[in-house]
């Protein structure tokens, strides 16, 4: 059975494909008329926004229920993973050995 979310997503993607084709044709027409390209016409912008909105709405509906993100405790410590500071162990400390600069251990 086809769901409403699948129909919305498919319709939104088809609108985006049609808008792409229409923009290409509009650009070719402007080349033939030797006019300058300023912006997209309002109907094409409306179709683009409708296609994006339908695709996003359908994709959101297809994703199902959202669950909160849970942080697992590493090693039992409450500050094992802090979002404001992450220590990366790289080979960069080899460049600073012998130069009197402090290195992270």
PDB file of C-alpha atoms in Angstrom:
ATOM      1  CA  UNK A   1       0.000   0.000   0.000  1.00  0.00           C
ATOM      2  CA  UNK A   2       1.323   3.405  -0.927  1.00  0.00           C
ATOM      3  CA  UNK A   3       1.468   5.863   1.948  1.00  0.00           C
ATOM      4  CA  UNK A   4       0.676   9.552   1.884  1.00  0.00           C
ATOM      5  CA  UNK A   5       4.290  10.294   2.789  1.00  0.00           C
ATOM      6  CA  UNK A   6       5.533   8.328  -0.222  1.00  0.00           C
ATOM      7  CA  UNK A   7       3.133  10.162  -2.516  1.00  0.00           C
ATOM      8  CA  UNK A   8       4.220  13.566  -1.151  1.00  0.00           C
ATOM      9  CA  UNK A   9       7.897  12.708  -1.526  1.00  0.00           C
ATOM     10  CA  UNK A  10       7.436  11.432  -5.071  1.00  0.00           C
ATOM     11  CA  UNK A  11       5.330  14.448  -6.042  1.00  0.00           C
ATOM     12  CA  UNK A  12       7.910  16.814  -4.567  1.00  0.00           C
ATOM     13  CA  UNK A  13      10.771  15.130  -6.419  1.00  0.00           C
ATOM     14  CA  UNK A  14       8.805  15.212  -9.687  1.00  0.00           C
ATOM     15  CA  UNK A  15       8.156  18.922  -9.170  1.00  0.00           C
ATOM     16  CA  UNK A  16      11.871  19.503  -8.605  1.00  0.00           C
ATOM     17  CA  UNK A  17      12.756  17.603 -11.779  1.00  0.00           C
ATOM     18  CA  UNK A  18      10.171  19.579 -13.754  1.00  0.00           C
ATOM     19  CA  UNK A  19      11.443  22.849 -12.308  1.00  0.00           C
ATOM     20  CA  UNK A  20      14.989  21.945 -13.344  1.00  0.00           C
ATOM     21  CA  UNK A  21      13.814  21.259 -16.888  1.00  0.00           C
ATOM     22  CA  UNK A  22      11.833  24.520 -16.968  1.00  0.00           C
ATOM     23  CA  UNK A  23      14.804  26.556 -15.714  1.00  0.00           C
ATOM     24  CA  UNK A  24      17.037  25.063 -18.421  1.00  0.00           C
ATOM     25  CA  UNK A  25      14.445  25.924 -21.081  1.00  0.00           C
ATOM     26  CA  UNK A  26      14.063  29.449 -19.678  1.00  0.00           C
ATOM     27  CA  UNK A  27      17.821  29.944 -19.774  1.00  0.00           C
ATOM     28  CA  UNK A  28      17.974  28.718 -23.392  1.00  0.00           C
ATOM     29  CA  UNK A  29      15.158  31.110 -24.332  1.00  0.00           C
ATOM     30  CA  UNK A  30      17.044  34.024 -22.804  1.00  0.00           C
ATOM     31  CA  UNK A  31      20.123  33.044 -24.804  1.00  0.00           C
ATOM     32  CA  UNK A  32      18.125  32.985 -28.032  1.00  0.00           C
ATOM     33  CA  UNK A  33      16.590  36.382 -27.308  1.00  0.00           C
ATOM     34  CA  UNK A  34      20.003  37.701 -26.244  1.00  0.00           C
ATOM     35  CA  UNK A  35      18.601  38.969 -22.976  1.00  0.00           C
ATOM     36  CA  UNK A  36      20.441  39.115 -19.689  1.00  0.00           C
ATOM     37  CA  UNK A  37      19.688  36.557 -16.997  1.00  0.00           C
ATOM     38  CA  UNK A  38      18.570  38.409 -13.865  1.00  0.00           C
ATOM     39  CA  UNK A  39      16.450  36.026 -11.842  1.00  0.00           C
ATOM     40  CA  UNK A  40      13.942  33.234 -12.178  1.00  0.00           C
ATOM     41  CA  UNK A  41      10.335  34.057 -13.011  1.00  0.00           C
ATOM     42  CA  UNK A  42       7.907  33.962 -10.092  1.00  0.00           C
ATOM     43  CA  UNK A  43       6.037  30.800 -11.240  1.00  0.00           C
ATOM     44  CA  UNK A  44       9.322  28.868 -11.378  1.00  0.00           C
ATOM     45  CA  UNK A  45      10.298  30.072  -7.913  1.00  0.00           C
ATOM     46  CA  UNK A  46       6.886  29.051  -6.571  1.00  0.00           C
ATOM     47  CA  UNK A  47       7.221  25.615  -8.184  1.00  0.00           C
ATOM     48  CA  UNK A  48      10.711  25.232  -6.734  1.00  0.00           C
ATOM     49  CA  UNK A  49       9.535  26.108  -3.225  1.00  0.00           C
ATOM     50  CA  UNK A  50       6.517  23.793  -3.538  1.00  0.00           C
ATOM     51  CA  UNK A  51       8.740  20.923  -4.686  1.00  0.00           C
ATOM     52  CA  UNK A  52      11.204  21.472  -1.841  1.00  0.00           C
ATOM     53  CA  UNK A  53       8.431  21.758   0.715  1.00  0.00           C
ATOM     54  CA  UNK A  54       6.626  18.617  -0.447  1.00  0.00           C
ATOM     55  CA  UNK A  55       9.867  16.638  -0.547  1.00  0.00           C
ATOM     56  CA  UNK A  56      10.852  17.747   2.947  1.00  0.00           C
ATOM     57  CA  UNK A  57       7.391  17.086   4.353  1.00  0.00           C
ATOM     58  CA  UNK A  58       7.202  13.640   2.758  1.00  0.00           C
ATOM     59  CA  UNK A  59      10.713  12.754   3.892  1.00  0.00           C
ATOM     60  CA  UNK A  60       9.950  13.876   7.426  1.00  0.00           C
ATOM     61  CA  UNK A  61       6.766  11.812   7.460  1.00  0.00           C
ATOM     62  CA  UNK A  62       8.635   8.770   6.106  1.00  0.00           C
ATOM     63  CA  UNK A  63      11.260   8.963   8.844  1.00  0.00           C
ATOM     64  CA  UNK A  64       8.858   7.761  11.521  1.00  0.00           C
ATOM     65  CA  UNK A  65       8.882   8.768  15.147  1.00  0.00           C
ATOM     66  CA  UNK A  66      11.863  10.638  16.479  1.00  0.00           C
ATOM     67  CA  UNK A  67      13.597   9.453  19.632  1.00  0.00           C
ATOM     68  CA  UNK A  68      15.787  11.596  21.880  1.00  0.00           C
ATOM     69  CA  UNK A  69      19.535  11.143  21.572  1.00  0.00           C
ATOM     70  CA  UNK A  70      20.991   9.406  24.605  1.00  0.00           C
ATOM     71  CA  UNK A  71      24.597   9.837  25.651  1.00  0.00           C
ATOM     72  CA  UNK A  72      26.152   6.657  26.930  1.00  0.00           C
ATOM     73  CA  UNK A  73      28.625   7.019  29.742  1.00  0.00           C
ATOM     74  CA  UNK A  74      32.119   5.931  28.792  1.00  0.00           C
ATOM     75  CA  UNK A  75      33.944   4.333  31.678  1.00  0.00           C
ATOM     76  CA  UNK A  76      31.373   5.487  34.212  1.00  0.00           C
ATOM     77  CA  UNK A  77      32.693   9.064  34.303  1.00  0.00           C
ATOM     78  CA  UNK A  78      30.186  11.882  33.839  1.00  0.00           C
ATOM     79  CA  UNK A  79      32.704  14.073  32.002  1.00  0.00           C
ATOM     80  CA  UNK A  80      34.068  11.347  29.721  1.00  0.00           C
ATOM     81  CA  UNK A  81      32.625  13.117  26.693  1.00  0.00           C
ATOM     82  CA  UNK A  82      32.356  16.871  26.867  1.00  0.00           C
ATOM     83  CA  UNK A  83      30.891  18.683  23.882  1.00  0.00           C
ATOM     84  CA  UNK A  84      33.003  21.777  24.430  1.00  0.00           C
ATOM     85  CA  UNK A  85      36.358  19.988  24.447  1.00  0.00           C
ATOM     86  CA  UNK A  86      37.525  16.996  22.475  1.00  0.00           C
ATOM     87  CA  UNK A  87      41.155  15.867  22.667  1.00  0.00           C
ATOM     88  CA  UNK A  88      42.626  14.518  19.456  1.00  0.00           C
ATOM     89  CA  UNK A  89      45.760  12.410  19.727  1.00  0.00           C
ATOM     90  CA  UNK A  90      47.687  13.066  16.528  1.00  0.00           C
ATOM     91  CA  UNK A  91      51.295  12.964  15.390  1.00  0.00           C
ATOM     92  CA  UNK A  92      51.541  16.747  15.558  1.00  0.00           C
ATOM     93  CA  UNK A  93      53.341  16.607  18.920  1.00  0.00           C
ATOM     94  CA  UNK A  94      56.382  15.144  17.115  1.00  0.00           C
ATOM     95  CA  UNK A  95      56.834  18.484  15.318  1.00  0.00           C
ATOM     96  CA  UNK A  96      57.053  20.419  18.571  1.00  0.00           C
ATOM     97  CA  UNK A  97      59.442  18.175  20.510  1.00  0.00           C
ATOM     98  CA  UNK A  98      62.716  19.896  21.225  1.00  0.00           C
ATOM     99  CA  UNK A  99      61.372  23.388  20.499  1.00  0.00           C
ATOM    100  CA  UNK A 100      60.451  24.199  24.065  1.00  0.00           C
ATOM    101  CA  UNK A 101      56.751  24.357  23.300  1.00  0.00           C
ATOM    102  CA  UNK A 102      54.267  22.639  25.589  1.00  0.00           C
ATOM    103  CA  UNK A 103      52.799  19.438  24.228  1.00  0.00           C
ATOM    104  CA  UNK A 104      49.630  17.630  25.193  1.00  0.00           C
ATOM    105  CA  UNK A 105      50.302  14.304  26.832  1.00  0.00           C
TER     106      UNK A 105
END
